[in-house]
Amino acid sequence: MPRIAVAAAFALSLTIALAGQEQATAMFRNASGTFELQLPVGWRQLAPNEARQIAELPGAPGELGYVEPRQFYAVGPVDAWLRGEFDGPWLWVVEQNNEWQLEGDVAARLAEMWREKGGLAGVRYELGEVQQVPVGVQAREAITAVRTATPKPPGTPNKSLDVHAPSGGQQISLSFVCPAAAFDRWQPEFRRWLATLSFAREARAEQKASDRLWTPLITGVVVALILLALYKHTRRRG
């Protein structure tokens, strides 16, 4: 085979291989209709009855054991989870009723929030790369961070790209999660999916300084953990 043909065949195979590393996607819209973005084909929102089934499976991430469909929930390969397969990426969503109004050192405040949550959950959180940047199709101003969650043994560490953005009086937090060891492989995909994100409503105008509250950030993100703990406690008693 001529060298030019060999080179062309190699370039084609390389292009196909690189394309194969990107998962095929489809538009996902959450149940509340507050946002949409491209996610892998077959991903869907985890239902409460499915979460209860997953909570019984060995190796299931704690967040997948209890969801509230319009407040905090997981999106991902639900059918694979029901088979006990938890080695791939997924999306965790928290929707709060108040937009965050932040002042001062945002990175320090986020780190403190995760420190408190980690103390309740028995998980060590490490936060890095905290930025305030535009995200998605609408270039919505958001806070992004890379977070590592290390549970007590025998739990497996996870790593996530976190995105916190305002939308029509709500604060929507998206965490693109995968096993920590696979984060470098998945981060480009996470950012590709994030680039397709759009919100149904504009962010509200910034409130007066006297009305700015940090409490919604603390309570809104931790509520999922508290409800999960209550659910597990009730199930153990039963």
Coordinates of C-alpha atoms in Angstrom, one line a residue:
M1 CA 0.0 0.0 0.0
P2 CA 1.4 3.4 -0.9
R3 CA 2.7 5.5 2.0
I4 CA 0.1 8.2 1.4
A5 CA -2.7 5.7 1.6
V6 CA -1.2 4.2 4.8
A7 CA -1.0 7.7 6.3
A8 CA -4.6 8.4 5.3
A9 CA -5.9 5.2 6.7
F10 CA -4.0 5.8 10.0
A11 CA -5.4 9.4 10.3
L12 CA -8.9 8.0 9.6
S13 CA -8.6 5.3 12.3
L14 CA -7.2 7.9 14.8
T15 CA -10.2 10.2 14.1
I16 CA -12.6 7.4 14.6
A17 CA -10.9 6.4 17.8
L18 CA -10.9 9.9 19.2
A19 CA -14.6 10.3 18.2
G20 CA -15.4 7.1 20.0
Q21 CA -14.1 8.6 23.3
E22 CA -17.0 11.0 23.2
Q23 CA -20.3 9.6 24.3
A24 CA -23.3 10.1 22.1
T25 CA -25.6 12.6 23.7
A26 CA -29.3 13.6 23.7
M27 CA -31.1 16.6 25.2
F28 CA -32.1 16.1 28.8
R29 CA -34.7 18.4 30.5
N30 CA -35.3 18.1 34.2
A31 CA -38.8 17.4 35.6
S32 CA -39.2 21.0 36.8
G33 CA -38.4 22.3 33.4
T34 CA -35.8 24.7 34.8
F35 CA -32.8 23.7 32.8
E36 CA -31.7 21.4 29.9
L37 CA -28.4 20.1 28.5
Q38 CA -26.9 17.4 26.4
L39 CA -26.2 14.2 28.4
P40 CA -25.3 10.7 27.3
V41 CA -28.0 8.8 25.5
G42 CA -30.0 6.7 27.9
W43 CA -29.5 8.9 31.0
R44 CA -32.6 9.8 32.9
Q45 CA -33.7 11.2 36.3
L46 CA -33.7 8.7 39.1
A47 CA -37.2 8.1 40.5
P48 CA -37.8 7.7 44.3
N49 CA -38.8 4.1 44.1
E50 CA -35.7 3.3 42.1
A51 CA -33.6 5.1 44.6
R52 CA -35.0 2.9 47.4
Q53 CA -34.0 -0.2 45.4
I54 CA -30.5 1.2 44.8
A55 CA -30.0 2.0 48.5
E56 CA -30.1 -1.8 49.1
L57 CA -27.3 -2.6 46.7
P58 CA -23.6 -3.0 47.8
G59 CA -21.3 -0.2 46.6
A60 CA -24.1 2.3 45.8
P61 CA -23.1 5.9 46.3
G62 CA -25.0 7.3 49.3
E63 CA -26.6 10.1 47.3
L64 CA -28.4 7.6 45.1
G65 CA -30.3 6.1 48.0
Y66 CA -32.8 8.9 48.5
V67 CA -34.1 11.6 46.1
E68 CA -36.8 14.3 46.0
P69 CA -37.6 14.8 42.3
R70 CA -37.9 18.7 42.3
Q71 CA -35.3 19.4 45.0
F72 CA -32.3 17.0 44.9
Y73 CA -31.9 14.1 42.6
A74 CA -29.5 12.1 40.4
V75 CA -29.4 11.8 36.6
G76 CA -27.5 9.0 35.0
P77 CA -27.6 5.4 33.7
V78 CA -30.4 4.3 36.1
D79 CA -30.8 0.9 34.5
A80 CA -27.1 0.2 35.0
W81 CA -27.4 1.3 38.7
L82 CA -30.3 -1.1 39.2
R83 CA -28.0 -3.8 38.0
G84 CA -25.4 -2.8 40.6
E85 CA -23.0 -1.0 38.2
F86 CA -21.7 2.2 39.7
D87 CA -18.3 2.7 37.9
G88 CA -19.3 5.4 35.4
P89 CA -20.1 9.1 35.7
W90 CA -23.4 10.7 36.7
L91 CA -25.0 14.1 37.5
W92 CA -26.3 15.2 41.0
V93 CA -28.7 18.2 41.0
V94 CA -29.8 20.4 43.8
E95 CA -32.5 23.1 43.2
Q96 CA -33.0 25.7 45.9
N97 CA -35.7 28.4 46.3
N98 CA -33.3 31.3 46.7
E99 CA -30.5 32.6 44.5
W100 CA -27.2 32.8 46.3
Q101 CA -26.0 36.4 47.1
L102 CA -22.4 36.1 47.9
E103 CA -19.8 38.5 49.3
G104 CA -16.2 38.2 50.3
D105 CA -14.1 35.1 49.7
V106 CA -16.4 32.7 47.8
A107 CA -13.8 29.9 47.8
A108 CA -13.4 30.1 51.5
R109 CA -17.2 30.1 52.1
L110 CA -17.6 27.1 49.8
A111 CA -14.8 25.2 51.6
E112 CA -16.5 25.9 54.9
M113 CA -19.8 24.7 53.6
W114 CA -18.3 21.4 52.5
R115 CA -16.3 21.0 55.7
E116 CA -19.6 21.2 57.7
K117 CA -21.3 18.8 55.3
G118 CA -18.4 16.4 55.5
G119 CA -18.5 16.4 59.3
L120 CA -22.1 15.3 59.2
A121 CA -21.6 12.7 56.5
G122 CA -18.2 11.3 57.6
V123 CA -16.8 12.3 54.2
R124 CA -13.6 14.4 53.6
Y125 CA -14.2 17.0 50.9
E126 CA -11.3 18.9 49.2
L127 CA -12.2 21.9 47.0
G128 CA -10.1 23.4 44.3
E129 CA -10.2 25.6 41.1
V130 CA -13.0 27.7 42.4
Q131 CA -14.0 30.3 39.8
Q132 CA -16.8 32.7 38.9
V133 CA -17.2 32.2 35.1
P134 CA -19.9 32.3 32.4
V135 CA -21.3 28.8 31.6
G136 CA -23.6 27.3 29.0
V137 CA -25.3 28.5 26.0
Q138 CA -26.5 31.7 27.7
A139 CA -23.1 32.5 29.3
R140 CA -24.8 32.5 32.7
E141 CA -22.5 33.7 35.4
A142 CA -21.8 30.8 37.8
I143 CA -19.5 29.5 40.4
T144 CA -17.5 26.4 39.4
A145 CA -15.2 24.2 41.4
V146 CA -13.5 20.8 41.3
R147 CA -14.3 18.7 44.4
T148 CA -13.0 15.4 45.8
A149 CA -15.1 13.4 48.2
T150 CA -13.3 10.7 50.2
P151 CA -15.6 8.6 52.3
K152 CA -14.5 6.3 55.1
P153 CA -13.3 2.9 54.0
P154 CA -14.4 0.8 52.2
G155 CA -16.0 3.7 50.3
T156 CA -14.5 4.8 46.9
P157 CA -13.4 8.5 46.4
N158 CA -15.4 10.5 43.9
K159 CA -14.4 13.6 42.1
S160 CA -16.8 16.2 40.6
L161 CA -17.0 19.3 38.5
D162 CA -19.5 21.5 40.5
V163 CA -21.5 24.3 38.9
H164 CA -23.7 26.7 40.9
A165 CA -25.9 29.1 38.9
P166 CA -28.9 31.4 39.5
S167 CA -32.1 31.0 37.6
G168 CA -35.3 33.0 38.1
G169 CA -35.0 33.2 41.9
Q170 CA -33.6 29.7 42.3
Q171 CA -30.1 28.4 42.7
I172 CA -29.3 25.3 40.6
S173 CA -26.3 23.3 41.5
L174 CA -25.0 20.6 39.1
S175 CA -22.3 18.2 40.1
F176 CA -20.8 16.1 37.3
V177 CA -19.5 13.1 39.3
C178 CA -17.2 10.1 38.6
P179 CA -14.7 7.9 40.5
A180 CA -11.7 10.1 41.4
A181 CA -9.3 7.9 39.4
A182 CA -11.3 8.5 36.2
F183 CA -11.8 12.3 36.6
D184 CA -9.1 13.2 34.1
R185 CA -10.7 11.0 31.5
W186 CA -14.2 12.4 32.1
Q187 CA -13.5 16.1 32.8
P188 CA -13.4 17.1 29.1
E189 CA -16.7 15.3 28.6
F190 CA -18.2 17.1 31.6
R191 CA -17.2 20.4 30.2
R192 CA -18.6 19.5 26.8
W193 CA -21.9 18.7 28.3
L194 CA -21.8 21.9 30.4
A195 CA -21.3 24.0 27.3
T196 CA -24.8 22.9 26.2
L197 CA -26.5 24.0 29.4
S198 CA -29.4 26.5 29.2
F199 CA -31.9 27.7 31.8
A200 CA -35.6 28.4 31.4
R201 CA -35.4 31.7 33.3
E202 CA -33.1 34.6 33.7
A203 CA -31.3 35.3 36.9
R204 CA -33.0 37.9 39.1
A205 CA -31.4 41.3 39.7
E206 CA -28.9 41.4 42.6
Q207 CA -30.5 42.2 45.9
K208 CA -29.6 45.1 48.3
A209 CA -26.6 44.5 50.4
S210 CA -28.8 44.3 53.5
D211 CA -30.8 41.4 52.0
R212 CA -27.8 39.3 51.0
L213 CA -27.9 36.0 52.8
W214 CA -25.4 33.2 53.0
T215 CA -27.8 30.8 54.9
P216 CA -29.5 29.5 51.7
L217 CA -26.2 28.2 50.4
I218 CA -25.5 26.3 53.7
T219 CA -28.9 24.9 54.3
G220 CA -29.9 24.2 50.7
V221 CA -27.0 21.9 49.9
V222 CA -27.0 20.2 53.3
V223 CA -30.7 19.4 53.3
A224 CA -30.2 16.5 50.9
L225 CA -27.6 14.9 53.3
I226 CA -29.9 15.3 56.3
L227 CA -32.9 13.8 54.6
L228 CA -30.7 10.9 53.4
A229 CA -29.5 10.3 56.9
L230 CA -33.0 10.3 58.3
Y231 CA -34.1 7.9 55.5
K232 CA -31.3 5.4 56.3
H233 CA -31.9 5.7 60.0
T234 CA -35.6 4.9 59.6
R235 CA -34.9 2.0 57.3
R236 CA -32.5 0.5 59.8
R237 CA -35.1 0.8 62.5
G238 CA -37.6 -0.9 60.3

